[in-house]
PDB file of C-alpha atoms in Angstrom:
ATOM      1  CA  GLY A 829      36.135   0.530  -0.068  1.00 67.00           C
ATOM      2  CA  ALA A 830      33.814   3.109   1.417  1.00 68.00           C
ATOM      3  CA  ALA A 831      30.828   1.834  -0.581  1.00 66.00           C
ATOM      4  CA  ARG A 832      31.255  -1.652   0.866  1.00 71.00           C
ATOM      5  CA  ALA A 833      31.642  -0.280   4.384  1.00 74.00           C
ATOM      6  CA  GLY A 834      28.623   1.984   4.013  1.00 84.00           C
ATOM      7  CA  LYS A 835      26.152  -0.498   2.558  1.00 86.00           C
ATOM      8  CA  PRO A 836      25.278  -2.208   5.882  1.00 88.00           C
ATOM      9  CA  LEU A 837      24.510   1.243   7.359  1.00 92.00           C
ATOM     10  CA  LEU A 838      21.861   2.190   4.794  1.00 94.00           C
ATOM     11  CA  MET A 839      18.916   0.287   6.282  1.00 96.00           C
ATOM     12  CA  PRO A 840      19.703   1.339   9.877  1.00 96.00           C
ATOM     13  CA  ALA A 841      19.694   4.935   8.577  1.00 95.00           C
ATOM     14  CA  LEU A 842      16.231   4.361   7.086  1.00 94.00           C
ATOM     15  CA  ALA A 843      15.087   2.819  10.381  1.00 95.00           C
ATOM     16  CA  ALA A 844      16.323   5.917  12.242  1.00 93.00           C
ATOM     17  CA  HIS A 845      14.416   8.096   9.763  1.00 91.00           C
ATOM     18  CA  ALA A 846      11.240   6.049  10.347  1.00 90.00           C
ATOM     19  CA  LEU A 847      11.631   6.348  14.115  1.00 89.00           C
ATOM     20  CA  ARG A 848      12.165  10.133  13.947  1.00 87.00           C
ATOM     21  CA  ARG A 849       9.168  10.527  11.645  1.00 81.00           C
ATOM     22  CA  ARG A 850       6.944   8.625  14.054  1.00 77.00           C
ATOM     23  CA  GLU A 851       8.306  10.462  17.081  1.00 79.00           C
ATOM     24  CA  THR A 852       7.262  13.738  15.461  1.00 76.00           C
ATOM     25  CA  ALA A 853       3.754  12.336  14.833  1.00 72.00           C
ATOM     26  CA  GLU A 854       3.635  10.760  18.303  1.00 76.00           C
ATOM     27  CA  ALA A 855       3.020   7.392  16.649  1.00 76.00           C
ATOM     28  CA  PRO A 856       4.381   4.009  17.699  1.00 76.00           C
ATOM     29  CA  ALA A 857       7.266   2.563  15.734  1.00 75.00           C
ATOM     30  CA  PRO A 858       5.952  -0.067  13.318  1.00 88.00           C
ATOM     31  CA  LYS A 859       7.632  -3.269  14.475  1.00 93.00           C
ATOM     32  CA  THR A 860       7.180  -5.064  11.156  1.00 95.00           C
ATOM     33  CA  LEU A 861       8.870  -2.229   9.249  1.00 96.00           C
ATOM     34  CA  LEU A 862      11.767  -2.074  11.713  1.00 96.00           C
ATOM     35  CA  ALA A 863      12.151  -5.860  11.682  1.00 97.00           C
ATOM     36  CA  GLY A 864      12.182  -5.845   7.871  1.00 98.00           C
ATOM     37  CA  LEU A 865      14.856  -3.151   7.778  1.00 98.00           C
ATOM     38  CA  ALA A 866      16.951  -5.061  10.345  1.00 97.00           C
ATOM     39  CA  CYS A 867      16.729  -8.211   8.238  1.00 98.00           C
ATOM     40  CA  ALA A 868      17.685  -6.189   5.149  1.00 98.00           C
ATOM     41  CA  ALA A 869      20.754  -4.833   6.956  1.00 97.00           C
ATOM     42  CA  ALA A 870      21.718  -8.415   7.829  1.00 96.00           C
ATOM     43  CA  GLY A 871      21.191  -9.434   4.195  1.00 95.00           C
ATOM     44  CA  ASP A 872      23.286  -6.535   2.922  1.00 94.00           C
ATOM     45  CA  THR A 873      26.081  -7.547   5.296  1.00 92.00           C
ATOM     46  CA  ALA A 874      25.916 -11.225   4.301  1.00 92.00           C
ATOM     47  CA  LEU A 875      26.081 -10.390   0.601  1.00 88.00           C
ATOM     48  CA  LEU A 876      29.215  -8.316   1.185  1.00 87.00           C
ATOM     49  CA  ALA A 877      31.023 -11.313   2.696  1.00 79.00           C
ATOM     50  CA  ASP A 878      31.740 -12.842  -0.700  1.00 72.00           C
ATOM     51  CA  GLU A 879      30.082 -13.731  -3.975  1.00 69.00           C
ATOM     52  CA  HIS A 880      29.908 -17.459  -3.343  1.00 74.00           C
ATOM     53  CA  GLU A 881      26.853 -19.595  -2.748  1.00 81.00           C
ATOM     54  CA  PRO A 882      26.860 -19.729   1.088  1.00 87.00           C
ATOM     55  CA  ALA A 883      26.852 -15.916   1.366  1.00 88.00           C
ATOM     56  CA  PHE A 884      24.208 -15.675  -1.375  1.00 89.00           C
ATOM     57  CA  LEU A 885      21.953 -18.151   0.455  1.00 93.00           C
ATOM     58  CA  LEU A 886      22.527 -16.465   3.817  1.00 95.00           C
ATOM     59  CA  GLY A 887      21.711 -13.078   2.310  1.00 94.00           C
ATOM     60  CA  MET A 888      18.607 -14.494   0.652  1.00 95.00           C
ATOM     61  CA  ALA A 889      17.481 -15.980   3.986  1.00 97.00           C
ATOM     62  CA  ALA A 890      17.918 -12.619   5.710  1.00 97.00           C
ATOM     63  CA  PHE A 891      15.965 -10.872   2.964  1.00 98.00           C
ATOM     64  CA  LEU A 892      13.265 -13.525   3.317  1.00 98.00           C
ATOM     65  CA  GLY A 893      12.843 -12.122   6.825  1.00 98.00           C
ATOM     66  CA  THR A 894      12.402  -8.683   5.265  1.00 98.00           C
ATOM     67  CA  GLN A 895       9.692  -9.930   2.895  1.00 98.00           C
ATOM     68  CA  VAL A 896       7.819 -11.807   5.643  1.00 98.00           C
ATOM     69  CA  SER A 897       7.987  -8.790   7.995  1.00 98.00           C
ATOM     70  CA  TYR A 898       6.747  -6.347   5.375  1.00 97.00           C
ATOM     71  CA  THR A 899       3.984  -8.692   4.215  1.00 97.00           C
ATOM     72  CA  ALA A 900       2.774  -9.141   7.800  1.00 96.00           C
ATOM     73  CA  GLY A 901       2.751  -5.362   8.244  1.00 95.00           C
ATOM     74  CA  TYR A 902       0.774  -4.785   5.059  1.00 95.00           C
ATOM     75  CA  VAL A 903      -1.754  -7.444   6.034  1.00 95.00           C
ATOM     76  CA  ARG A 904      -2.187  -5.729   9.421  1.00 93.00           C
ATOM     77  CA  GLN A 905      -2.757  -2.443   7.583  1.00 91.00           C
ATOM     78  CA  GLY A 906      -5.662  -3.962   5.653  1.00 92.00           C
ATOM     79  CA  ALA A 907      -3.931  -4.893   2.394  1.00 94.00           C
ATOM     80  CA  LEU A 908      -6.150  -7.951   1.913  1.00 95.00           C
ATOM     81  CA  LYS A 909      -9.225  -5.735   1.852  1.00 94.00           C
ATOM     82  CA  GLY A 910      -7.615  -3.673  -0.905  1.00 90.00           C
ATOM     83  CA  LEU A 911      -6.695  -6.832  -2.820  1.00 94.00           C
ATOM     84  CA  ARG A 912     -10.239  -8.205  -2.602  1.00 95.00           C
ATOM     85  CA  ARG A 913     -11.377  -5.106  -4.493  1.00 94.00           C
ATOM     86  CA  ARG A 914      -8.645  -5.647  -7.108  1.00 94.00           C
ATOM     87  CA  PRO A 915      -7.953  -9.383  -7.358  1.00 95.00           C
ATOM     88  CA  TRP A 916      -6.170  -8.919 -10.662  1.00 96.00           C
ATOM     89  CA  ILE A 917      -3.165  -7.561  -8.715  1.00 96.00           C
ATOM     90  CA  ALA A 918      -2.615 -10.932  -7.045  1.00 96.00           C
ATOM     91  CA  ALA A 919      -3.216 -12.796 -10.310  1.00 97.00           C
ATOM     92  CA  ALA A 920      -0.721 -10.567 -12.157  1.00 97.00           C
ATOM     93  CA  GLY A 921       1.830 -11.021  -9.363  1.00 97.00           C
ATOM     94  CA  LEU A 922       1.558 -14.795  -9.488  1.00 97.00           C
ATOM     95  CA  ALA A 923       1.813 -14.812 -13.298  1.00 98.00           C
ATOM     96  CA  GLY A 924       4.859 -12.530 -13.161  1.00 97.00           C
ATOM     97  CA  TRP A 925       6.475 -14.740 -10.521  1.00 98.00           C
ATOM     98  CA  ALA A 926       5.935 -17.861 -12.660  1.00 98.00           C
ATOM     99  CA  ALA A 927       7.276 -16.166 -15.806  1.00 97.00           C
ATOM    100  CA  ALA A 928      10.357 -14.763 -14.065  1.00 97.00           C
ATOM    101  CA  ASN A 929      11.210 -18.116 -12.490  1.00 97.00           C
ATOM    102  CA  ALA A 930      10.698 -19.933 -15.789  1.00 97.00           C
ATOM    103  CA  ALA A 931      13.122 -17.500 -17.442  1.00 95.00           C
ATOM    104  CA  ILE A 932      15.744 -17.537 -14.681  1.00 96.00           C
ATOM    105  CA  ALA A 933      15.700 -21.184 -13.526  1.00 97.00           C
ATOM    106  CA  PRO A 934      17.520 -22.714 -16.531  1.00 97.00           C
ATOM    107  CA  GLY A 935      20.554 -20.479 -15.883  1.00 96.00           C
ATOM    108  CA  LEU A 936      20.729 -21.239 -12.165  1.00 95.00           C
ATOM    109  CA  GLU A 937      22.591 -24.122 -10.601  1.00 93.00           C
ATOM    110  CA  LYS A 938      20.018 -26.813  -9.839  1.00 95.00           C
ATOM    111  CA  ARG A 939      20.502 -26.570  -6.066  1.00 93.00           C
ATOM    112  CA  LEU A 940      19.652 -22.827  -6.176  1.00 94.00           C
ATOM    113  CA  ARG A 941      16.392 -23.165  -8.104  1.00 96.00           C
ATOM    114  CA  ALA A 942      14.141 -24.082  -5.158  1.00 96.00           C
ATOM    115  CA  PRO A 943      15.554 -21.439  -2.760  1.00 96.00           C
ATOM    116  CA  VAL A 944      15.299 -18.753  -5.443  1.00 96.00           C
ATOM    117  CA  ALA A 945      11.732 -19.789  -6.313  1.00 97.00           C
ATOM    118  CA  GLY A 946      10.719 -19.763  -2.644  1.00 97.00           C
ATOM    119  CA  TYR A 947      12.341 -16.424  -1.918  1.00 98.00           C
ATOM    120  CA  SER A 948      10.902 -14.844  -5.047  1.00 98.00           C
ATOM    121  CA  LEU A 949       7.425 -16.089  -4.098  1.00 98.00           C
ATOM    122  CA  ALA A 950       7.758 -14.339  -0.713  1.00 98.00           C
ATOM    123  CA  LEU A 951       9.043 -11.217  -2.486  1.00 98.00           C
ATOM    124  CA  THR A 952       6.066 -11.318  -4.859  1.00 98.00           C
ATOM    125  CA  ALA A 953       3.647 -11.742  -1.944  1.00 98.00           C
ATOM    126  CA  MET A 954       5.215  -8.688  -0.298  1.00 98.00           C
ATOM    127  CA  ALA A 955       4.858  -6.642  -3.478  1.00 98.00           C
ATOM    128  CA  VAL A 956       1.252  -7.728  -3.988  1.00 97.00           C
ATOM    129  CA  THR A 957       0.273  -6.886  -0.406  1.00 97.00           C
ATOM    130  CA  ALA A 958       2.125  -3.559  -0.658  1.00 96.00           C
ATOM    131  CA  LEU A 959       0.066  -2.737  -3.761  1.00 95.00           C
ATOM    132  CA  GLY A 960      -3.046  -3.566  -1.745  1.00 92.00           C
ATOM    133  CA  SER A 961      -1.819  -1.236   0.991  1.00 90.00           C
ATOM    134  CA  GLY A 962      -1.053   1.960  -0.903  1.00 89.00           C
ATOM    135  CA  ALA A 963       0.485   3.539  -3.984  1.00 92.00           C
ATOM    136  CA  ARG A 964       3.741   4.748  -2.419  1.00 95.00           C
ATOM    137  CA  ALA A 965       4.487   1.449  -0.672  1.00 94.00           C
ATOM    138  CA  GLY A 966       3.392  -0.451  -3.775  1.00 96.00           C
ATOM    139  CA  THR A 967       5.738   1.541  -5.989  1.00 97.00           C
ATOM    140  CA  GLY A 968       8.565   0.921  -3.524  1.00 98.00           C
ATOM    141  CA  ALA A 969       7.816  -2.787  -3.415  1.00 98.00           C
ATOM    142  CA  LEU A 970       7.855  -2.970  -7.222  1.00 98.00           C
ATOM    143  CA  ALA A 971      11.245  -1.207  -7.293  1.00 98.00           C
ATOM    144  CA  PHE A 972      12.552  -3.683  -4.697  1.00 98.00           C
ATOM    145  CA  LEU A 973      11.155  -6.579  -6.736  1.00 98.00           C
ATOM    146  CA  GLY A 974      12.765  -5.213  -9.905  1.00 98.00           C
ATOM    147  CA  SER A 975      16.103  -4.892  -8.147  1.00 97.00           C
ATOM    148  CA  ASP A 976      15.934  -8.488  -6.961  1.00 96.00           C
ATOM    149  CA  LEU A 977      14.895  -9.633 -10.423  1.00 97.00           C
ATOM    150  CA  LEU A 978      18.124  -8.097 -11.719  1.00 96.00           C
ATOM    151  CA  ILE A 979      20.039 -10.038  -9.047  1.00 94.00           C
ATOM    152  CA  GLY A 980      18.262 -13.218 -10.172  1.00 94.00           C
ATOM    153  CA  LEU A 981      19.216 -12.540 -13.780  1.00 95.00           C
ATOM    154  CA  GLN A 982      22.805 -11.964 -12.666  1.00 93.00           C
ATOM    155  CA  ALA A 983      22.831 -15.243 -10.709  1.00 91.00           C
ATOM    156  CA  ALA A 984      21.540 -16.981 -13.844  1.00 94.00           C
ATOM    157  CA  GLY A 985      24.430 -15.598 -15.905  1.00 94.00           C
ATOM    158  CA  HIS A 986      22.644 -12.667 -17.552  1.00 94.00           C
ATOM    159  CA  VAL A 987      24.985  -9.762 -16.887  1.00 95.00           C
ATOM    160  CA  PHE A 988      24.906  -6.383 -18.605  1.00 95.00           C
ATOM    161  CA  PRO A 989      26.651  -3.006 -18.172  1.00 96.00           C
ATOM    162  CA  GLY A 990      25.232  -0.875 -15.377  1.00 96.00           C
ATOM    163  CA  GLN A 991      23.442  -3.803 -13.764  1.00 96.00           C
ATOM    164  CA  GLU A 992      25.000  -3.232 -10.321  1.00 93.00           C
ATOM    165  CA  VAL A 993      23.999   0.442 -10.391  1.00 95.00           C
ATOM    166  CA  ALA A 994      20.440  -0.471 -11.418  1.00 97.00           C
ATOM    167  CA  ILE A 995      20.264  -3.079  -8.639  1.00 96.00           C
ATOM    168  CA  MET A 996      21.326  -0.624  -5.932  1.00 94.00           C
ATOM    169  CA  ALA A 997      19.198   2.216  -7.307  1.00 96.00           C
ATOM    170  CA  GLY A 998      16.071   0.044  -7.376  1.00 97.00           C
ATOM    171  CA  TYR A 999      16.789  -1.382  -3.933  1.00 97.00           C
ATOM    172  CA  LEU A1000      17.425   1.976  -2.264  1.00 96.00           C
ATOM    173  CA  PHE A1001      14.523   3.722  -4.009  1.00 97.00           C
ATOM    174  CA  GLY A1002      12.251   0.816  -3.121  1.00 98.00           C
ATOM    175  CA  GLN A1003      13.266   0.685   0.529  1.00 97.00           C
ATOM    176  CA  TYR A1004      12.910   4.474   0.824  1.00 97.00           C
ATOM    177  CA  LEU A1005       9.392   4.426  -0.617  1.00 97.00           C
ATOM    178  CA  ILE A1006       8.414   1.440   1.525  1.00 96.00           C
ATOM    179  CA  THR A1007       9.697   3.200   4.645  1.00 94.00           C
ATOM    180  CA  THR A1008       8.153   6.583   3.894  1.00 92.00           C
ATOM    181  CA  GLY A1009       4.959   5.019   2.539  1.00 91.00           C
ATOM    182  CA  TRP A1010       4.275   3.150   5.776  1.00 87.00           C
ATOM    183  CA  PRO A1011       1.272   4.872   7.383  1.00 78.00           C
ATOM    184  CA  VAL A1012       1.911   7.029  10.425  1.00 69.00           C
ATOM    185  CA  THR A1013      -1.016   6.651  12.799  1.00 63.00           C
ATOM    186  CA  PRO A1014      -0.907   8.838  15.932  1.00 51.00           C
ATOM    187  CA  VAL A1015      -1.567   7.114  19.271  1.00 44.00           C
TER     188      VAL A1015
END
């Protein structure tokens, strides 16, 4: 219905918001943020196609583009400097990634384990660099990570009431905070 038709429009709406915000500040549009939102829109669209493995893998590949774009943007913003001061963030991220994959992998089909592990590693790297970049972006990245963790649990057969609502709420809240937490630097 309307929810399905509207989902692919959510990330372009956030991109338009980011562009307007930067226009007001006379700042250039952050290409890595816009690229990440475009990849997310492609991922949202792919995941609407159906609930079968090809659409899941295509959506995951598109969202991999989101994670790589955001991570590159955070690194350009100086996230690694922030992480050098707090190396425990990276260590905690890696430990959380390993624990989540150990919990989810047994419930996944064997051919999905490696793609899910690879994607979730990129997602974790994005969250870690976001935490090194700033509190608002870091909070958004953690919400995005939590949303995708719920999708991973779902793919592994762990389904509970309200899961879809929690997935979308975490995803939208996360993307909003990532978008609005991206620094605006005037030219």
